[in-house]
PDB file of C-alpha atoms in Angstrom:
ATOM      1  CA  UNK Q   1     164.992  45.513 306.036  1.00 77.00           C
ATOM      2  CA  UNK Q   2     163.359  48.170 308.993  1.00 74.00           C
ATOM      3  CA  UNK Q   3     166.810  47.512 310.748  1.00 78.00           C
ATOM      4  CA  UNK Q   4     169.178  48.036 307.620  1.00 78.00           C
ATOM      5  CA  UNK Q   5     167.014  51.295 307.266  1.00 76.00           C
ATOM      6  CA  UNK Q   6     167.238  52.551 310.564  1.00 73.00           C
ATOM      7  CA  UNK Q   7     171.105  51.512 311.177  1.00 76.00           C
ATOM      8  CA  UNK Q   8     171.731  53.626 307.853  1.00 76.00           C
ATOM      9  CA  UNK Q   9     169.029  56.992 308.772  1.00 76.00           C
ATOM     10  CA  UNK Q  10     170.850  56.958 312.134  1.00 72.00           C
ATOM     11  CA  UNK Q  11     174.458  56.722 310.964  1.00 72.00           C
ATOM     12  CA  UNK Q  12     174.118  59.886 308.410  1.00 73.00           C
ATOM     13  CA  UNK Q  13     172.302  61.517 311.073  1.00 67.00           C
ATOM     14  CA  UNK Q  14     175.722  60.909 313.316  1.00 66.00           C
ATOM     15  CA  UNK Q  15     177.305  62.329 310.032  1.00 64.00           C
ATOM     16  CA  UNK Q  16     179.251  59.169 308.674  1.00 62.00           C
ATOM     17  CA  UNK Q  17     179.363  59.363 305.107  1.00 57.00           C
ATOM     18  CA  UNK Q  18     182.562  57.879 304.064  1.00 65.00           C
ATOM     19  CA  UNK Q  19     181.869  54.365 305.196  1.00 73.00           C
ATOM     20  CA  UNK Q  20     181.274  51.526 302.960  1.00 79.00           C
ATOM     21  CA  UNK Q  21     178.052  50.937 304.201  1.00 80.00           C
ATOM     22  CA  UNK Q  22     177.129  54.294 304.068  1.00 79.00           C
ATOM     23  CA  UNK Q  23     177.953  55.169 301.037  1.00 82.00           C
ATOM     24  CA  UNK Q  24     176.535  51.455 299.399  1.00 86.00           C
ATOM     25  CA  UNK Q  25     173.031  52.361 301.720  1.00 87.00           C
ATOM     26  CA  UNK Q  26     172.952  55.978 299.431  1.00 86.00           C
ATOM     27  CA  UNK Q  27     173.713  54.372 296.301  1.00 90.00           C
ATOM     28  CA  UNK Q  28     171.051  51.672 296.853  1.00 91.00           C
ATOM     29  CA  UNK Q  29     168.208  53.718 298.236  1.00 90.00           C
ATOM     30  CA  UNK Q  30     168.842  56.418 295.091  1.00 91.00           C
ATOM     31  CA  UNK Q  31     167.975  53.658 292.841  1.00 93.00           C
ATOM     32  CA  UNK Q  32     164.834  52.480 295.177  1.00 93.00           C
ATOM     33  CA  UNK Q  33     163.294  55.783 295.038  1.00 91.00           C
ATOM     34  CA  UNK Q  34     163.587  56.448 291.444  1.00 93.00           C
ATOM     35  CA  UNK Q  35     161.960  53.947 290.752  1.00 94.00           C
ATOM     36  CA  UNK Q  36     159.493  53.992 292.812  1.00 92.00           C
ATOM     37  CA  UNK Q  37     159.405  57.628 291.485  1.00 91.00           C
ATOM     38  CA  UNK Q  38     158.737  56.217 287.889  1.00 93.00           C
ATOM     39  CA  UNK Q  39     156.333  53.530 289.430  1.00 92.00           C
ATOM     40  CA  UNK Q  40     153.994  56.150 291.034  1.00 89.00           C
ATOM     41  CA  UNK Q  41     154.391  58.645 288.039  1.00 88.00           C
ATOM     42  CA  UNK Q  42     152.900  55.559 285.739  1.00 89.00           C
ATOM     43  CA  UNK Q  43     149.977  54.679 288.772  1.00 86.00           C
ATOM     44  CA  UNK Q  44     149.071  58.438 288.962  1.00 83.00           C
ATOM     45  CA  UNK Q  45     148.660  58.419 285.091  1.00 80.00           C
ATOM     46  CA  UNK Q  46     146.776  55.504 285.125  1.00 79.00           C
ATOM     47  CA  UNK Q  47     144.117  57.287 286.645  1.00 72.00           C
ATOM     48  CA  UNK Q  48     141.259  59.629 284.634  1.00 67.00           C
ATOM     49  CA  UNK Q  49     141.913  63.098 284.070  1.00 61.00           C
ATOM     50  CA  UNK Q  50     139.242  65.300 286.289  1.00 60.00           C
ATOM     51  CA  UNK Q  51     139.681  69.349 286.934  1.00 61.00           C
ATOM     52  CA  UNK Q  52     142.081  69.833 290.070  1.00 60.00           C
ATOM     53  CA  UNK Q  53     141.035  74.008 290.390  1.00 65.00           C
ATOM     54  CA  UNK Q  54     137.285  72.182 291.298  1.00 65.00           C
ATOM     55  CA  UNK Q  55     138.895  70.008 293.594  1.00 64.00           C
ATOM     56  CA  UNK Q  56     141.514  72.584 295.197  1.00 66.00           C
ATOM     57  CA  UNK Q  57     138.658  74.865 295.649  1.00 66.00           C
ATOM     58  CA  UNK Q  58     136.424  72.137 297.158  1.00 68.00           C
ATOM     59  CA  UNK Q  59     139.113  71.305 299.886  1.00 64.00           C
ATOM     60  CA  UNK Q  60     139.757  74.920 300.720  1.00 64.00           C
ATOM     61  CA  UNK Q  61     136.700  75.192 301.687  1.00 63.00           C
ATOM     62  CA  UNK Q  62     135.774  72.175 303.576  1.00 58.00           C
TER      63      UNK Q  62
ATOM     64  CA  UNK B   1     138.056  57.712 297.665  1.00 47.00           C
ATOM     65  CA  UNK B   2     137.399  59.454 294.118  1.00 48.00           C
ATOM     66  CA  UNK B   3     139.893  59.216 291.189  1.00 44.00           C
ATOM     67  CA  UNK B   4     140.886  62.575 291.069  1.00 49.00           C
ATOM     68  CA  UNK B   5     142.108  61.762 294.928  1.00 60.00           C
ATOM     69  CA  UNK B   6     143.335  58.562 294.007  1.00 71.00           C
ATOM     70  CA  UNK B   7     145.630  60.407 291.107  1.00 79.00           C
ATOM     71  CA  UNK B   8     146.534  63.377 293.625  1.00 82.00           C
ATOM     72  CA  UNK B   9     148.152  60.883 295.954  1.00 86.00           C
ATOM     73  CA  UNK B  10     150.029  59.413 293.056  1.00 88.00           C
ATOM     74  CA  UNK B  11     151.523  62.459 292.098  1.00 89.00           C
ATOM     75  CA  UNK B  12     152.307  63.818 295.238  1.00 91.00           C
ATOM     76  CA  UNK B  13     153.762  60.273 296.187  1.00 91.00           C
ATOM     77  CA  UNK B  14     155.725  60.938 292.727  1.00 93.00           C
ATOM     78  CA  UNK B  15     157.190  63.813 293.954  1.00 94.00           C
ATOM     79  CA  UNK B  16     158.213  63.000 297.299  1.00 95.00           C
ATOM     80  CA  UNK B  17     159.995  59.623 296.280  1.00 95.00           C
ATOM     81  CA  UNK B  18     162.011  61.914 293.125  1.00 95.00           C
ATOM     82  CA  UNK B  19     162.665  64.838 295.161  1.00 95.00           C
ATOM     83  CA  UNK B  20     164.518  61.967 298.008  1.00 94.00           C
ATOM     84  CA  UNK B  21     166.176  59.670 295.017  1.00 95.00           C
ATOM     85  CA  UNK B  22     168.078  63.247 294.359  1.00 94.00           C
ATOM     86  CA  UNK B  23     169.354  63.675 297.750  1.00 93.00           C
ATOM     87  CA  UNK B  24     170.065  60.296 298.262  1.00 92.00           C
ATOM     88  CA  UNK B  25     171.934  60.325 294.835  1.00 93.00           C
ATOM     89  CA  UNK B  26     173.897  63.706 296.128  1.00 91.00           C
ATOM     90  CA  UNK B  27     175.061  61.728 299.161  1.00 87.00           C
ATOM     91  CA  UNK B  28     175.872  59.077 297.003  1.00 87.00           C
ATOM     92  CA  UNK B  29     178.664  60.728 295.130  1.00 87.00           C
ATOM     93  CA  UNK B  30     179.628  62.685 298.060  1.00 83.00           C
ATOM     94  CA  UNK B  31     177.880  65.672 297.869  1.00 86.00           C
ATOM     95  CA  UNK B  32     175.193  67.997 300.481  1.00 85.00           C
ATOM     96  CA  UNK B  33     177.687  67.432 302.850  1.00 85.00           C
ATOM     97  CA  UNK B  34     179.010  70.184 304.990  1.00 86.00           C
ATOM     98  CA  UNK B  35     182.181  69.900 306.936  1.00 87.00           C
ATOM     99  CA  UNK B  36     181.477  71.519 310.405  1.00 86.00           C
ATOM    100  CA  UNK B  37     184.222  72.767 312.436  1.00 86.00           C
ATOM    101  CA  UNK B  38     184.663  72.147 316.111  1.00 85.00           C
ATOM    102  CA  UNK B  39     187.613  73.059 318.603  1.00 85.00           C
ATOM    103  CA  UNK B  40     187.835  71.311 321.712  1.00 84.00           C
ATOM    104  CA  UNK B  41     189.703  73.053 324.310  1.00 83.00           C
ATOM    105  CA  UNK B  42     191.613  70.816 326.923  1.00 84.00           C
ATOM    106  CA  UNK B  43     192.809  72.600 330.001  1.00 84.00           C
ATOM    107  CA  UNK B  44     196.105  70.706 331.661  1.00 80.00           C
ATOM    108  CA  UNK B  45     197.676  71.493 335.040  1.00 82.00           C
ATOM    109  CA  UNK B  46     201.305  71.877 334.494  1.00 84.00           C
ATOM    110  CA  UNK B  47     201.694  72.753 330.870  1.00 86.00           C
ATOM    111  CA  UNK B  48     199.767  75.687 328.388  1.00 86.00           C
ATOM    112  CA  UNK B  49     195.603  74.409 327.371  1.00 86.00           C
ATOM    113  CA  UNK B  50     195.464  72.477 324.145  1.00 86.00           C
ATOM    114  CA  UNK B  51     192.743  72.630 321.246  1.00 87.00           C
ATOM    115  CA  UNK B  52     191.963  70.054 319.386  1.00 87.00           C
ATOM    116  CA  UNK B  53     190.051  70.491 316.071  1.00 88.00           C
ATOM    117  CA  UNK B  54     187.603  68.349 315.001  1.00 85.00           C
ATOM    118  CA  UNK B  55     185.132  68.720 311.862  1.00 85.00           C
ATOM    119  CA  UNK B  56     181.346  66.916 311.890  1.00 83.00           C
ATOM    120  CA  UNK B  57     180.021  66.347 309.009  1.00 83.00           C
ATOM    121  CA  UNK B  58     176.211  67.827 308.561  1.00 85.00           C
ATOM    122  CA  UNK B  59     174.087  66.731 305.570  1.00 86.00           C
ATOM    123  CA  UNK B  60     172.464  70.034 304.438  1.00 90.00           C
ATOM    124  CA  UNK B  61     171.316  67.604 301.340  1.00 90.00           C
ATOM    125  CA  UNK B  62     168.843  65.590 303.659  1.00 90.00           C
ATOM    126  CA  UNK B  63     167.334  68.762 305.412  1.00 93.00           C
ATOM    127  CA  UNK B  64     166.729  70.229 301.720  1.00 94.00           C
ATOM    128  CA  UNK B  65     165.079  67.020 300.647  1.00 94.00           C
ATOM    129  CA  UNK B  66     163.015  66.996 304.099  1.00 94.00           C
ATOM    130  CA  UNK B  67     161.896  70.510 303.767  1.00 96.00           C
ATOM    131  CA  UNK B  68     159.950  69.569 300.520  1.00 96.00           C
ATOM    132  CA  UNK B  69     159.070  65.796 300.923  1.00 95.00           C
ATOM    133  CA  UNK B  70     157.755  66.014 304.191  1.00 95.00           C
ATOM    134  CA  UNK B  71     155.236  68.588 303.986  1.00 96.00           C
ATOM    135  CA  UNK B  72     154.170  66.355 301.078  1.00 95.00           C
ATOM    136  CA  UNK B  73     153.833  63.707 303.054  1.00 94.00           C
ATOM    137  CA  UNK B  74     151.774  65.577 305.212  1.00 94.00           C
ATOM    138  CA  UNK B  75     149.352  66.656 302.477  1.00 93.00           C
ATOM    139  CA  UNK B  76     149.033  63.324 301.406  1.00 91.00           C
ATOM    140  CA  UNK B  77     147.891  62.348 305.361  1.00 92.00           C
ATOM    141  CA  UNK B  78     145.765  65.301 305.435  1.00 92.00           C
ATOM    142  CA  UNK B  79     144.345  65.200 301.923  1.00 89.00           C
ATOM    143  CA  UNK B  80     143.398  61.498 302.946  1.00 88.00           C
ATOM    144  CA  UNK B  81     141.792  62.114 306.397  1.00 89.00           C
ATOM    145  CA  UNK B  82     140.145  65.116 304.643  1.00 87.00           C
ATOM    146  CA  UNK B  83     141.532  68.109 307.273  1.00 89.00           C
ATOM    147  CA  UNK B  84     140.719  71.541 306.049  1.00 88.00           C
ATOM    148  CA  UNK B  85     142.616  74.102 303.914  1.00 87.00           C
ATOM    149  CA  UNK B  86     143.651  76.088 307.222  1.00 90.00           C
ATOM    150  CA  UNK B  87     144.642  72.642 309.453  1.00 91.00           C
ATOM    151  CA  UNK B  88     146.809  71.366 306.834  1.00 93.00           C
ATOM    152  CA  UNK B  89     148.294  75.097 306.478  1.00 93.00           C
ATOM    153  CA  UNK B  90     149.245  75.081 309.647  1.00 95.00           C
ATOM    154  CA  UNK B  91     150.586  71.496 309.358  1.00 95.00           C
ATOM    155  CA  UNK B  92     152.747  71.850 306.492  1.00 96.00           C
ATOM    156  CA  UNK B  93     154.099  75.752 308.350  1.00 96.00           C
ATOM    157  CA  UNK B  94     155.096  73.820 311.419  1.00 96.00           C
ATOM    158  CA  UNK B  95     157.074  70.925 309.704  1.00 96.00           C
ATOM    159  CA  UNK B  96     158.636  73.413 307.414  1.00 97.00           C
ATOM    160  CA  UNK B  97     159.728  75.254 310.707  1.00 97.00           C
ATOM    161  CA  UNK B  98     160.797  71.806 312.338  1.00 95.00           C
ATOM    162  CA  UNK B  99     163.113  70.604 309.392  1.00 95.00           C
ATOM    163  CA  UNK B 100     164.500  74.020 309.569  1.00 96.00           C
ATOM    164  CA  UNK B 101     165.081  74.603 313.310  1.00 95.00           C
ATOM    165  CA  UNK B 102     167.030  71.095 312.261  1.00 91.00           C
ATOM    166  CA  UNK B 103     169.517  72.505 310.156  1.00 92.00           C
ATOM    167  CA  UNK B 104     170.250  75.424 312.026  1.00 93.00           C
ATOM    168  CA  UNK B 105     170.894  73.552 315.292  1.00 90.00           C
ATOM    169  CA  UNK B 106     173.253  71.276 313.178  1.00 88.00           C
ATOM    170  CA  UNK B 107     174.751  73.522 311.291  1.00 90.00           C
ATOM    171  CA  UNK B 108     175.807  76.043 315.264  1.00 90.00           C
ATOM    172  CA  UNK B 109     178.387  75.218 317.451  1.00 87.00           C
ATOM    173  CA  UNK B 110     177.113  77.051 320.479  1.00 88.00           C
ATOM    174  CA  UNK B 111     175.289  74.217 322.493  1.00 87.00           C
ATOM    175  CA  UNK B 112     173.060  76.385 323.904  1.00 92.00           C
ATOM    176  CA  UNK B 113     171.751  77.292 320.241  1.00 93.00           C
ATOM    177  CA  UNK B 114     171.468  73.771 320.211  1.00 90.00           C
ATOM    178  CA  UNK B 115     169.106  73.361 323.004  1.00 92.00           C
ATOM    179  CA  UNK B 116     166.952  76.614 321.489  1.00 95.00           C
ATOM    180  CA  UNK B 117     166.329  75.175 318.324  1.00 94.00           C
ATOM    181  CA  UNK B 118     165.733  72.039 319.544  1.00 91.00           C
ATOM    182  CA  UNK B 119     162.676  73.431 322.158  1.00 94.00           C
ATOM    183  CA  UNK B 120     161.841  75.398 318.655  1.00 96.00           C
ATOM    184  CA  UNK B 121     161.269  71.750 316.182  1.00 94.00           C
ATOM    185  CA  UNK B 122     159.641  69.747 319.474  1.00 92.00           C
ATOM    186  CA  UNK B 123     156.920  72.696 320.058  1.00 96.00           C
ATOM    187  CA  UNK B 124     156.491  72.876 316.125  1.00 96.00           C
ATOM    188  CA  UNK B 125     156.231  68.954 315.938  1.00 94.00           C
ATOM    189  CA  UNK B 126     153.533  68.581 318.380  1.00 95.00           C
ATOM    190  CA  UNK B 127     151.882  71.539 316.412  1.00 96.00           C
ATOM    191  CA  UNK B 128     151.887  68.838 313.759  1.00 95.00           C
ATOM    192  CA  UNK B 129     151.066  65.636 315.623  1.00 94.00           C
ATOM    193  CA  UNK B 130     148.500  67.706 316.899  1.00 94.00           C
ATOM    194  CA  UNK B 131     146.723  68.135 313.363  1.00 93.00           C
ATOM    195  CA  UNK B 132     147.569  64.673 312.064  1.00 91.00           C
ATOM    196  CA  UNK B 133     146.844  62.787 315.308  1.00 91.00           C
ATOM    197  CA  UNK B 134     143.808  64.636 317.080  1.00 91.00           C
ATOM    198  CA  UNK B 135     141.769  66.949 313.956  1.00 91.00           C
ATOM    199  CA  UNK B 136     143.119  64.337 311.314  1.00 90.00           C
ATOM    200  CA  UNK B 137     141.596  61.343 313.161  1.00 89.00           C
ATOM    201  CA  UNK B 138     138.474  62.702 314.144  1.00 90.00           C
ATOM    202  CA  UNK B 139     137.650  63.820 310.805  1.00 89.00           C
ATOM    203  CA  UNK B 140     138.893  60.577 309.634  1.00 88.00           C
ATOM    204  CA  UNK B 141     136.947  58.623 311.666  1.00 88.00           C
ATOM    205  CA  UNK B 142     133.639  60.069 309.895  1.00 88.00           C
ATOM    206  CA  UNK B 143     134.779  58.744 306.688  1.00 85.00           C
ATOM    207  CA  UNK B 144     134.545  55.215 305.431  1.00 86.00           C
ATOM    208  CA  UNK B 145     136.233  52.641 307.597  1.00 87.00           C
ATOM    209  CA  UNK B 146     138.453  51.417 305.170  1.00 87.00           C
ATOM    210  CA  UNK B 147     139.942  55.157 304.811  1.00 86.00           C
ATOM    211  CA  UNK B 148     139.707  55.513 308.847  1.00 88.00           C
ATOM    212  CA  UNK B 149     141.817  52.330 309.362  1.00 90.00           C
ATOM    213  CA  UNK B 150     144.103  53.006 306.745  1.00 90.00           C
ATOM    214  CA  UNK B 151     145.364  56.595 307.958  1.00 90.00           C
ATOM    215  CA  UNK B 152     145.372  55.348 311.548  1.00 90.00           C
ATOM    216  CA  UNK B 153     148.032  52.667 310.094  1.00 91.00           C
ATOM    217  CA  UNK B 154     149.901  54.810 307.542  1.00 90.00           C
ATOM    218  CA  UNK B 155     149.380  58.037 310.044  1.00 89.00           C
ATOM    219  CA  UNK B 156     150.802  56.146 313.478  1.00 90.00           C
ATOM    220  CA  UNK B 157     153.472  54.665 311.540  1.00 88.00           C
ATOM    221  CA  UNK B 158     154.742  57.782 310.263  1.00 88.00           C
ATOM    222  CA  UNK B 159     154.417  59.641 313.565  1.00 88.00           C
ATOM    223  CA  UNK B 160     156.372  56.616 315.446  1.00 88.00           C
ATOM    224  CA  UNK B 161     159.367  56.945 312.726  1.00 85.00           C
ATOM    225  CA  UNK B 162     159.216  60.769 313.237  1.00 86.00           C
ATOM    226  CA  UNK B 163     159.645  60.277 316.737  1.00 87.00           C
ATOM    227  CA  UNK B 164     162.695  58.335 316.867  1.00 83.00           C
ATOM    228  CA  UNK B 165     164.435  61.026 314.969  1.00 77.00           C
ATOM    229  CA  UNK B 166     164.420  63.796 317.660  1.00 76.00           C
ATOM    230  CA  UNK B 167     165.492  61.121 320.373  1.00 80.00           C
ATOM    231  CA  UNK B 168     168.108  60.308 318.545  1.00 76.00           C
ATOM    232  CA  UNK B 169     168.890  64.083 318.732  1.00 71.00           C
ATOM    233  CA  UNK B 170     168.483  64.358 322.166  1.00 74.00           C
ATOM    234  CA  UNK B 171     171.339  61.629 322.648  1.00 77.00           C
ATOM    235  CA  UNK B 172     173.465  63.256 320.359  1.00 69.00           C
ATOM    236  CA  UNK B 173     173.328  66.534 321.566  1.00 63.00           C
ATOM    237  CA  UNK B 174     173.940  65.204 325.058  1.00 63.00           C
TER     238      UNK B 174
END
């Protein structure tokens, strides 16, 4: 999975974007990371609400 | 770790994972990309120099997506290993300046340029393994060991992946 990842960072970094793999990698990591998107979105939510200025201000400071 | 933590991670993790679905989905159909033109000149003995033109194709898409998910990426390191509001400004100023010096050494043809930017995003990224991997782990290590362990993990990981990216660069400009 690391290797499919890397071969497909490194061959848009070498500017390939025509290639079937290429363009098949883009397709399926779009899909991976909205839904991951929609997956965090629903964990974050999950969570209480609490004041973020109090917590902002509190890191600021630290 | 406190909720309201807990919840700020999920939202920032939110964000970075929607703002790269987009730029993956751009290079998906095709688009961010911009066609950059090179001309090769090849000198012959006995008959006039040729020129060849070739064009490289440079994502701008990716280096818009990096510009905003990775200094969110950062926060969410330096939220969790608890740096202060001035570290983590200077963290998330460097990598902006990094991603940056990126694009414009992609986007030049003048190798030199190349080699400026380049000194540029490698003085600004050890500006930010500085904060992540010397201030970020000593304040980490006062926490909890559970949060120490787990930013040395998610922390190392992310600086070893960042690091393969400017070799890469190195090779390519070479």
């Amino acid at each position: 999975m690391l290797a499919i990842v890397l071969y497909g960072e490194l061959k848009l970094v070498h500017g390939h974007s025509r290639t079937w793999f290429v363009l098949i990698y883009a397709r399926v990591v779009f899909v991976l990371q909205a839904l991951s998107s929609i997956a965090f979105y629903a964990l974050a939510y999950r969570q209480p609400v609490v004041s973020t200025r109090s917590h902002i201000m509190r890191w600021w400071r630290s | 770790m406190c909720f309201q933590q807990k919840r700020l991670f999920h939202v920032l993790t939110a964000f970075i994972t929607t703002f790269a679905s987009i730029a993956y989905f751009a290079l998906a159909v095709g688009d961010g990309v911009y066609l950059k033109e090179i001309t090769v000149k090849e000198s012959q003995k006995h008959v006039p120099d040729t020129f060849q033109t070739i064009f490289r194709e440079v994502y701008w898409a990716r280096y818009v997506d990096w510009v905003v998910t990775t200094p969110l990426l950062l926060l969410d390191l330096a939220l969790l290993a608890g740096l202060s509001g001035a570290n983590i400004t200077v963290a998330l100023i460097s990598d902006i300046i990094l991603i940056l010096t990126g694009l414009f050494a992609a986007l030049t043809n003048d190798v030199n340029a190349q080699w400026g930017y380049y000194a540029i995003a490698v003085i600004a990224y050890l500006v930010v393994v500085y904060q992540l991997a010397i201030n970020g782990r000593n304040i980490a290590s006062t926490k909890d060991s559970k949060t120490a362990t787990f930013y040395a993990a998610i922390g190392g990981f992310t600086l070893i992946i960042w690091t393969i990216y400017p070799m890469y660069v190195l090779i390519l400009i070479n």
